[in-house]
Amino acid sequence: MDNVIAFLPDWIEKLFTDHHSPAYTAIIYAFVIAAGVALGKVRIFGISFGITCVLFMGILAAHFGFVVDGHIQHFVKEFGLILFVYTIGLQVGPGFFASFQQGGLKLNSLAILSVITCVITVIVLHFTTGTQMPELVGIMSGAVTNTPGLGAGQQTIIDVMGTRGIPQETIDGVLSNVSNGYAVAYPFGVLGIIIVMLFLKSVLKVNLDAEKRLNQWKHSKNISSVDKIAIKVENPILFDKNIMIIRQTLGMNFVISRLYRDQEVLLVDKDTILREKDILLLVASPKEFERLSTLIGSKSDVSLFSEEHTNIVSRRMNVTNKMAYSKKLEEFDVRERFGVTISRVYRAGIEFIPDGDTKLQFGDTITVVGDEAHIRMIEKVFGNSKKRMETPHIAELFFGIVLGVLLGSIPFHIPGIPFPVKLGLAGGPLIMAILVSRYGGRFSVTHYVSHSANLMVREIGIVLFLASVGLGAGADFVKTLVEGNGLNWMLMGAVITLVPLIVVSLVARFYLRLNFLEICGLLSGSQTDPPALAFAHDVTGSDAPAVTYAAVYPLTTFMRIMIPQLLLVLFY
């Protein structure tokens, strides 16, 4: 590098030789990130490495002498990791607990099996090869393409070695080995899962059309979405009775959206009296339609509920007014005050029927039924401001990060371990984000971040982290690969990649009878590997793998961050 700089003007020479200046640091980070992201878009045989190329570009830059100040690099790496895991937590939080319901429990059991198999493989390699656990943690993180796990492991190494009074120079050397292990294992981490998918497709002689039909039939039986049904009142027990008798008799959750009587469409309230041949439009789970028909009467094909035949319409609006998400629905008494009905709520990809105890959250989408005038009135109550939906809540975002860092810094003791353990800068913000996104609305805490804002902050965080890791490891990377243990690490990484994938694939196919589309999504999600998911989509020509991926991703992400810390605490 010095020979090149010697031919440059003095101001450029000064800029690139002062490794402590903000201008130099900004240029190096910007170049590494820009070049790495651009390189990551290149597809070779249909495969791309995505933003992970930022890591390799950082290694390349550091190898040629373009390093940055160690303190700055450390701060940028940890801050980028915090931004990444916190926004990941906000994304997966609403579906984290829901992922354990119905078929998600089976899928997450397989994801847990994948993680446990991975851990057992690492422990076996530790005792059979004599490789130190820090290096194996780096190799494991690369082998399962999990960058947050790498960050969590490095933070734990700093805490553990710092507690023992080990010099900083030694700590830096261990961290460099961890980064190098991650870097050499990562390429096969991406390729390995794709190889397993293609191997399964060939060996099992998969018929994709048949697998798609099987998947569609299988999931059609478990649909728990909200739908509507028109039922004619034919049960004499209900004639001239208050409409509340239906809810009291069934004890189930549904909404009577509107009523058709004497050629007129009406809204209902708790005092509405039922008459023979009234037609009710009910919003409920399709699974409950049979029970509703048994009590009330036969299904009706009346089509007068469409907006073109009545002044009663339905509108979807977003909750953006603070007053609207600080109270329970029963406190608004929307039917009496505004003459409208809230028939359903859409939140975090899930649609459900609200009741009086439902507390709305910022960003919820509600379906309101009524006439145009009253809908306009209630729109002012709930807000429905597109501008507020698009405005990122920066204060709430960083306050949540503060709480996450505090949570990650709390020491707690595990029996048999001589020093306290912490969740760290990866685990603390992740858990806090999951809790805030899931339960924040109950305490009137605005946790909503638009998808575009979340994605922007998340990508900035991860590229800053990867660039820092690459710049820190690059000086010794080639030496480690050529003269050191690089090739052995690469082989161990391949073993850590393949063993869990093969075990989970066999159990999923022959014991739990999952179809090929589900297995592809499961393997991608259990490795938290977006490139593999994209490949699965291309291979199957279906979005079904993404559904399975989403079901296991939250729990797997959490486990992949916590496992490196536990391995280091127990075996180092």
XYZ file of C-alpha atoms in Angstrom:
572
model
C 0.000 0.000 0.000
C 2.865 2.401 0.833
C 4.277 2.153 -2.733
C 0.919 3.140 -4.177
C 0.393 6.040 -1.780
C 3.856 7.446 -2.565
C 2.668 8.464 -6.061
C -0.462 10.251 -4.775
C -0.845 13.958 -3.858
C 0.142 14.911 -0.292
C -3.421 15.425 0.945
C -4.444 11.963 -0.240
C -1.300 10.451 1.260
C -2.087 12.137 4.576
C -5.704 10.992 4.410
C -4.870 7.307 3.883
C -1.947 7.131 6.336
C -3.791 8.629 9.303
C -5.741 5.548 10.375
C -7.279 7.382 13.321
C -8.989 10.146 11.346
C -12.787 10.099 10.959
C -12.470 10.796 7.218
C -10.236 7.763 6.620
C -12.472 5.525 8.728
C -15.602 6.688 6.901
C -14.022 6.096 3.479
C -12.818 2.588 4.346
C -16.151 1.521 5.829
C -18.127 3.055 2.976
C -15.958 1.422 0.309
C -15.951 -2.001 1.992
C -19.737 -1.936 2.405
C -20.505 -0.583 -1.074
C -18.159 -2.996 -2.844
C -19.274 -5.944 -0.693
C -22.978 -5.345 -1.278
C -22.408 -4.959 -5.028
C -20.342 -8.163 -5.122
C -23.042 -9.969 -3.161
C -25.540 -9.412 -5.959
C -23.454 -11.441 -8.414
C -24.970 -14.901 -8.952
C -22.751 -17.861 -9.835
C -24.679 -20.944 -10.953
C -27.769 -19.314 -9.499
C -26.181 -18.795 -6.080
C -25.217 -15.499 -4.446
C -23.699 -14.813 -1.021
C -25.595 -11.574 -0.402
C -24.312 -9.083 2.118
C -21.861 -11.638 3.520
C -19.522 -10.462 0.764
C -19.063 -7.341 2.913
C -17.124 -9.584 5.303
C -14.856 -10.876 2.535
C -14.343 -7.359 1.177
C -13.326 -6.215 4.680
C -10.841 -9.100 4.881
C -9.431 -8.125 1.487
C -9.090 -4.462 2.460
C -7.339 -5.300 5.744
C -5.030 -7.774 3.980
C -3.707 -4.916 1.825
C -3.179 -2.677 4.846
C -6.386 -0.635 4.895
C -7.116 -1.174 8.585
C -8.964 1.099 11.009
C -8.403 2.045 14.626
C -9.135 -0.931 16.889
C -11.326 1.012 19.334
C -13.427 2.502 16.550
C -13.742 -0.877 14.874
C -14.869 -2.504 18.120
C -17.526 0.142 18.775
C -18.884 0.041 15.212
C -19.016 -3.760 15.300
C -20.951 -3.919 18.577
C -23.289 -1.048 17.695
C -24.050 -2.590 14.313
C -24.799 -5.907 16.016
C -27.178 -4.216 18.465
C -29.083 -2.485 15.657
C -29.349 -5.739 13.732
C -30.561 -8.035 16.511
C -32.979 -5.462 17.936
C -34.726 -4.881 14.605
C -34.747 -8.647 13.995
C -36.478 -9.022 17.355
C -39.085 -6.396 16.438
C -39.811 -8.299 13.237
C -40.094 -11.804 14.674
C -41.552 -10.850 18.058
C -45.272 -10.799 17.184
C -45.041 -14.264 15.646
C -42.546 -15.715 18.137
C -45.106 -17.264 20.488
C -47.670 -17.931 17.764
C -45.093 -20.091 15.988
C -45.595 -22.792 18.629
C -49.270 -23.267 17.794
C -50.703 -26.052 15.623
C -48.212 -27.316 13.027
C -45.620 -24.801 14.209
C -44.921 -26.933 17.273
C -43.848 -29.858 15.087
C -41.716 -27.644 12.860
C -40.043 -25.905 15.784
C -39.313 -29.285 17.356
C -37.378 -30.150 14.213
C -35.588 -26.786 14.367
C -34.611 -27.536 17.977
C -33.363 -30.946 16.831
C -31.208 -29.198 14.232
C -29.673 -26.889 16.833
C -29.091 -29.723 19.326
C -27.464 -31.893 16.651
C -25.245 -28.961 15.718
C -24.209 -28.475 19.358
C -23.439 -32.186 19.799
C -21.332 -32.129 16.621
C -19.360 -29.136 17.901
C -18.745 -30.753 21.294
C -17.590 -33.999 19.637
C -15.179 -32.052 17.404
C -13.916 -30.161 20.445
C -12.899 -33.340 22.266
C -11.764 -35.400 19.267
C -9.687 -32.762 17.472
C -8.553 -30.684 20.441
C -9.763 -27.481 18.753
C -10.476 -24.723 21.241
C -14.122 -23.780 21.736
C -13.703 -20.105 20.629
C -12.468 -21.249 17.201
C -15.273 -23.828 17.006
C -17.852 -21.181 17.874
C -16.610 -19.064 14.975
C -16.611 -22.098 12.663
C -20.114 -23.069 13.832
C -21.487 -19.555 13.240
C -20.110 -19.618 9.697
C -21.275 -23.190 9.081
C -24.870 -22.300 9.968
C -24.600 -18.819 8.358
C -25.609 -17.081 11.592
C -23.879 -13.731 11.985
C -25.599 -12.653 15.255
C -24.281 -15.841 16.851
C -20.757 -14.788 15.889
C -21.268 -11.416 17.547
C -22.720 -13.000 20.682
C -19.803 -15.417 20.879
C -17.187 -12.699 20.500
C -18.835 -10.596 23.208
C -18.850 -13.606 25.548
C -15.154 -14.232 24.857
C -14.375 -10.632 25.828
C -16.382 -11.001 29.057
C -14.949 -14.415 30.002
C -11.313 -13.601 29.220
C -11.635 -10.141 30.747
C -12.901 -11.697 33.984
C -9.789 -13.887 34.091
C -7.474 -10.889 33.675
C -6.098 -12.007 30.307
C -4.189 -9.265 28.382
C -6.067 -7.435 25.648
C -3.524 -8.494 23.008
C -4.296 -12.151 23.693
C -8.027 -11.461 23.576
C -7.631 -9.740 20.207
C -5.771 -12.777 18.862
C -8.567 -15.123 19.947
C -11.219 -12.830 18.419
C -9.259 -12.782 15.162
C -9.251 -16.603 15.083
C -12.997 -16.661 15.715
C -13.588 -14.294 12.799
C -11.309 -16.316 10.532
C -13.110 -19.532 11.476
C -16.408 -17.901 10.576
C -15.061 -16.647 7.257
C -13.603 -19.979 6.084
C -16.713 -21.958 7.083
C -19.325 -19.577 5.673
C -19.091 -20.387 1.927
C -19.853 -24.071 2.434
C -22.518 -23.070 4.980
C -24.416 -21.555 2.065
C -23.517 -24.247 -0.465
C -24.068 -27.179 1.902
C -27.767 -26.595 2.433
C -28.289 -26.201 -1.318
C -26.404 -29.460 -1.945
C -28.621 -31.254 0.582
C -31.784 -29.893 -1.071
C -30.673 -31.076 -4.506
C -29.569 -34.428 -3.060
C -32.967 -34.974 -1.423
C -34.780 -33.995 -4.600
C -32.755 -36.517 -6.585
C -32.677 -39.434 -4.133
C -36.338 -39.141 -3.137
C -37.360 -38.689 -6.793
C -39.525 -35.726 -5.822
C -42.462 -34.871 -8.084
C -42.839 -31.148 -7.484
C -46.387 -30.939 -8.857
C -47.522 -33.741 -6.548
C -45.719 -32.167 -3.586
C -47.419 -28.821 -4.266
C -50.861 -30.460 -4.373
C -50.133 -32.339 -1.153
C -48.952 -29.178 0.563
C -52.014 -27.217 -0.551
C -54.390 -29.939 0.665
C -52.553 -30.305 3.963
C -52.632 -26.635 4.844
C -56.194 -26.052 3.669
C -57.363 -28.209 6.589
C -55.717 -25.987 9.169
C -56.832 -22.571 8.016
C -57.698 -20.483 11.075
C -58.289 -17.170 9.358
C -61.354 -15.008 9.776
C -64.203 -15.159 7.259
C -67.884 -14.172 7.033
C -71.096 -16.140 6.620
C -74.743 -15.141 6.139
C -77.201 -17.201 8.245
C -81.004 -17.016 8.307
C -82.634 -16.969 11.757
C -84.779 -20.146 11.791
C -84.460 -21.412 15.370
C -87.729 -20.604 17.245
C -85.804 -20.292 20.503
C -84.190 -17.113 19.149
C -87.388 -15.411 17.925
C -88.100 -12.130 19.735
C -84.992 -12.572 21.886
C -82.165 -10.172 22.513
C -79.267 -10.690 20.116
C -76.909 -11.242 23.055
C -78.513 -14.652 23.607
C -76.467 -16.062 20.712
C -73.146 -15.092 22.305
C -74.272 -16.230 25.763
C -75.437 -19.596 24.425
C -72.384 -20.405 22.324
C -69.705 -18.831 24.480
C -67.489 -18.314 21.413
C -65.872 -15.293 19.810
C -67.595 -13.836 16.747
C -69.010 -10.522 15.518
C -72.458 -9.865 14.028
C -71.458 -7.425 11.331
C -74.973 -6.503 10.075
C -78.546 -7.684 9.722
C -80.892 -7.902 6.733
C -84.597 -7.379 7.480
C -87.523 -6.185 5.364
C -85.342 -5.360 2.353
C -83.083 -3.215 4.522
C -79.559 -3.707 5.828
C -79.081 -2.635 9.451
C -76.312 -2.559 12.025
C -76.929 -4.349 15.314
C -76.184 -3.651 18.963
C -76.679 -5.529 22.209
C -80.354 -4.489 22.377
C -81.338 -5.640 18.869
C -84.274 -8.102 18.922
C -84.124 -11.065 16.556
C -87.055 -11.928 14.301
C -87.897 -14.943 12.211
C -86.225 -14.913 8.768
C -83.752 -12.195 9.763
C -80.443 -12.749 7.980
C -77.280 -12.172 9.998
C -73.830 -11.547 8.560
C -71.364 -13.062 11.030
C -67.586 -12.723 11.117
C -65.914 -15.746 12.680
C -63.384 -18.501 12.161
C -64.515 -20.893 9.356
C -64.163 -23.706 11.892
C -67.082 -22.237 13.831
C -69.508 -21.946 10.910
C -71.120 -25.326 11.571
C -71.836 -24.517 15.231
C -73.312 -21.157 14.280
C -75.562 -22.730 11.654
C -76.727 -25.423 14.096
C -77.918 -22.838 16.620
C -79.225 -20.101 14.338
C -80.386 -21.624 11.057
C -79.399 -22.422 7.500
C -76.790 -20.650 5.430
C -78.176 -17.887 3.201
C -77.045 -16.927 -0.275
C -78.399 -13.381 -0.006
C -76.110 -10.925 -1.785
C -77.455 -7.648 -0.431
C -74.480 -7.166 1.876
C -72.314 -5.702 -0.878
C -71.736 -1.992 -0.767
C -73.500 -1.385 -4.082
C -76.852 -2.484 -2.595
C -76.734 -0.665 0.740
C -75.463 2.424 2.496
C -73.714 0.153 5.000
C -70.079 -0.249 3.985
C -66.874 -1.664 5.460
C -63.606 0.239 5.550
C -60.105 -0.700 6.699
C -58.179 1.895 8.666
C -54.937 2.028 10.633
C -54.676 2.818 14.318
C -52.314 5.784 14.658
C -53.971 7.967 17.327
C -52.443 7.527 20.797
C -55.844 7.712 22.479
C -56.977 4.744 20.390
C -54.233 2.407 21.585
C -54.292 3.420 25.252
C -57.759 2.000 26.040
C -59.724 -1.208 25.667
C -62.346 -1.366 22.931
C -65.206 -1.528 25.437
C -64.203 1.915 26.709
C -64.905 3.413 23.260
C -68.425 1.914 22.999
C -68.179 2.465 19.248
C -71.630 1.068 18.463
C -73.483 3.442 20.788
C -71.338 6.524 20.209
C -70.568 6.208 16.505
C -73.081 3.701 15.120
C -70.389 1.415 13.686
C -69.028 -2.061 14.340
C -65.385 -3.198 14.450
C -65.534 -6.638 12.883
C -61.869 -7.678 12.778
C -58.316 -6.628 13.593
C -55.192 -7.358 11.529
C -51.912 -7.349 13.449
C -48.451 -8.708 12.588
C -49.776 -10.906 9.793
C -52.622 -12.341 11.919
C -56.305 -11.466 11.570
C -58.566 -11.969 14.587
C -61.979 -11.026 15.974
C -61.829 -8.354 18.708
C -63.863 -8.270 21.905
C -64.380 -5.695 24.613
C -61.073 -6.546 26.304
C -59.022 -6.111 23.116
C -56.451 -3.358 23.381
C -55.399 -2.013 20.022
C -51.782 -1.313 19.145
C -50.196 1.325 16.944
C -50.174 0.104 13.364
C -53.131 -2.293 13.774
C -55.481 -2.432 10.785
C -59.134 -2.593 11.790
C -62.220 -3.295 9.658
C -65.048 -0.894 10.490
C -68.650 -1.464 9.336
C -71.163 1.400 9.165
C -72.384 4.218 6.981
C -69.958 6.632 5.346
C -70.716 9.538 7.685
C -70.105 7.576 10.875
C -67.010 5.892 9.471
C -65.546 9.330 8.762
C -66.306 10.313 12.363
C -64.571 7.300 13.903
C -61.644 7.648 11.518
C -60.707 10.779 13.453
C -60.712 8.752 16.668
C -58.419 6.002 15.416
C -56.214 8.285 13.320
C -55.662 6.403 10.072
C -52.700 8.665 9.336
C -50.531 7.276 6.550
C -47.865 9.838 7.417
C -47.564 8.585 11.006
C -47.390 5.000 9.736
C -44.436 5.914 7.539
C -42.624 7.961 10.210
C -40.099 5.856 12.161
C -40.385 6.150 15.931
C -36.709 6.850 16.597
C -37.076 7.706 20.300
C -38.950 4.497 21.077
C -36.471 2.470 18.990
C -33.434 3.694 20.889
C -35.152 3.580 24.258
C -35.857 -0.090 23.569
C -32.162 -0.545 22.734
C -31.258 1.067 26.062
C -33.459 -1.434 27.895
C -32.005 -4.282 25.810
C -28.401 -3.342 26.588
C -29.270 -3.042 30.286
C -30.931 -6.474 30.192
C -27.912 -7.941 28.425
C -25.578 -6.485 31.072
C -27.317 -8.089 34.058
C -25.104 -10.865 35.486
C -26.791 -14.058 36.659
C -25.342 -17.213 38.126
C -25.658 -20.749 36.772
C -24.892 -23.570 39.219
C -21.496 -25.122 38.505
C -20.118 -22.087 36.658
C -17.577 -20.068 38.680
C -18.466 -16.632 37.269
C -21.711 -14.869 36.351
C -23.174 -15.110 32.867
C -24.758 -12.300 30.819
C -27.108 -12.271 27.852
C -24.704 -9.817 26.224
C -25.159 -7.213 23.528
C -26.820 -9.736 21.221
C -29.102 -11.649 23.564
C -30.311 -8.704 25.659
C -31.558 -6.468 22.809
C -33.038 -9.489 21.007
C -35.111 -10.610 23.998
C -36.177 -7.063 24.807
C -37.283 -6.454 21.198
C -39.342 -9.670 21.207
C -41.027 -8.672 24.475
C -41.659 -5.069 23.402
C -43.092 -6.060 20.019
C -45.314 -8.709 21.600
C -46.486 -6.987 24.779
C -45.626 -3.302 24.371
C -49.122 -2.418 23.181
C -50.592 -3.528 26.501
C -48.670 -0.741 28.207
C -49.284 1.871 25.497
C -45.676 1.575 24.312
C -45.339 2.358 20.613
C -43.092 -0.316 19.165
C -44.243 -0.094 15.551
C -41.538 0.306 12.933
C -42.544 0.291 9.288
C -41.166 -2.576 7.251
C -39.002 -0.274 5.137
C -37.557 1.505 8.191
C -36.922 -1.800 9.961
C -35.183 -3.209 6.900
C -33.028 -0.099 6.478
C -31.823 -0.051 10.108
C -31.307 -3.819 10.080
C -29.221 -3.767 6.893
C -27.129 -0.842 8.119
C -26.484 -2.700 11.356
C -25.436 -5.968 9.750
C -23.142 -4.410 7.111
C -21.397 -2.324 9.784
C -20.899 -5.472 11.832
C -19.641 -7.569 8.908
C -17.299 -4.837 7.689
C -15.830 -4.521 11.195
C -15.368 -8.280 11.531
C -13.631 -8.442 8.144
C -11.369 -5.465 8.849
C -10.399 -6.999 12.186
C -9.644 -10.466 10.819
C -8.201 -9.614 7.423
C -4.597 -9.013 8.442
C -4.133 -12.649 9.504
C -6.712 -14.354 7.285
C -4.482 -15.500 4.413
C -1.776 -16.635 6.819
C -4.321 -18.665 8.796
C -5.757 -20.205 5.655
C -2.436 -21.113 4.025
C -0.066 -21.749 6.922
C -2.397 -22.303 9.848
C -5.500 -24.347 10.561
C -7.685 -22.805 7.863
C -8.168 -25.979 5.812
C -8.935 -28.041 8.917
C -11.437 -25.415 10.033
C -13.038 -25.509 6.602
C -13.446 -29.302 6.862
C -14.919 -29.061 10.356
C -17.286 -26.369 9.126
C -18.523 -28.723 6.396
C -19.211 -31.419 9.017
C -21.100 -28.953 11.239
C -23.149 -27.861 8.222
C -24.029 -31.293 6.854
C -24.688 -33.454 9.923
C -27.679 -31.464 11.314
C -29.147 -30.982 7.812
C -29.034 -34.697 7.005
C -30.424 -35.767 10.407
C -33.306 -33.265 10.292
C -34.116 -34.089 6.660
C -34.400 -37.818 7.392
C -36.529 -37.318 10.508
C -38.779 -34.782 8.753
C -39.346 -36.970 5.699
C -39.594 -40.497 7.079
C -40.888 -39.961 10.622
C -43.005 -36.800 10.491
C -43.924 -37.176 6.798
C -43.247 -33.581 5.756
C -43.346 -32.828 2.055
C -40.324 -31.599 0.105
C -41.493 -27.963 0.084
C -41.805 -27.927 3.867
C -38.401 -29.576 4.294
C -36.723 -26.926 2.107
C -38.228 -24.132 4.192
C -37.370 -25.962 7.413
C -33.717 -26.434 6.440
C -33.404 -22.776 5.399
C -35.058 -21.541 8.588
C -33.104 -23.841 10.904
C -29.897 -22.412 9.390
C -31.323 -18.827 9.303
C -30.155 -18.772 5.686
C -32.011 -16.315 3.365
C -29.944 -17.287 0.265
C -31.009 -20.896 0.786
C -34.647 -19.812 1.038
C -34.306 -17.918 -2.248
C -32.816 -21.035 -3.838
C -35.649 -23.184 -2.425
C -38.152 -20.798 -3.985
C -36.426 -21.101 -7.354
C -36.188 -24.906 -7.166
C -39.779 -25.523 -6.068
C -41.448 -22.621 -7.872
C -43.592 -22.157 -4.762
C -43.929 -19.800 -1.798
C -44.601 -22.754 0.517
C -40.968 -22.960 1.797
C -41.262 -19.361 3.010
C -44.208 -20.319 5.252
C -42.178 -23.044 6.992
C -39.147 -20.756 7.121
C -41.181 -18.076 8.913
C -42.569 -20.621 11.405
C -39.133 -21.717 12.668
C -37.074 -18.563 12.108
C -37.932 -16.697 15.378
C -37.069 -19.535 17.761
C -34.036 -20.600 15.716
C -32.654 -17.061 15.662
C -32.979 -16.837 19.428
C -31.292 -20.223 19.972
C -28.485 -19.539 17.493
C -27.606 -16.393 19.456
C -27.719 -18.036 22.879
C -25.959 -21.342 22.040
C -22.464 -19.867 21.293
C -22.533 -18.119 24.649
C -23.453 -21.306 26.514
C -20.782 -23.340 24.712
C -18.103 -20.810 25.639
C -19.220 -20.564 29.245
C -19.334 -24.359 29.680
C -16.302 -25.438 27.647
C -13.818 -22.539 27.747
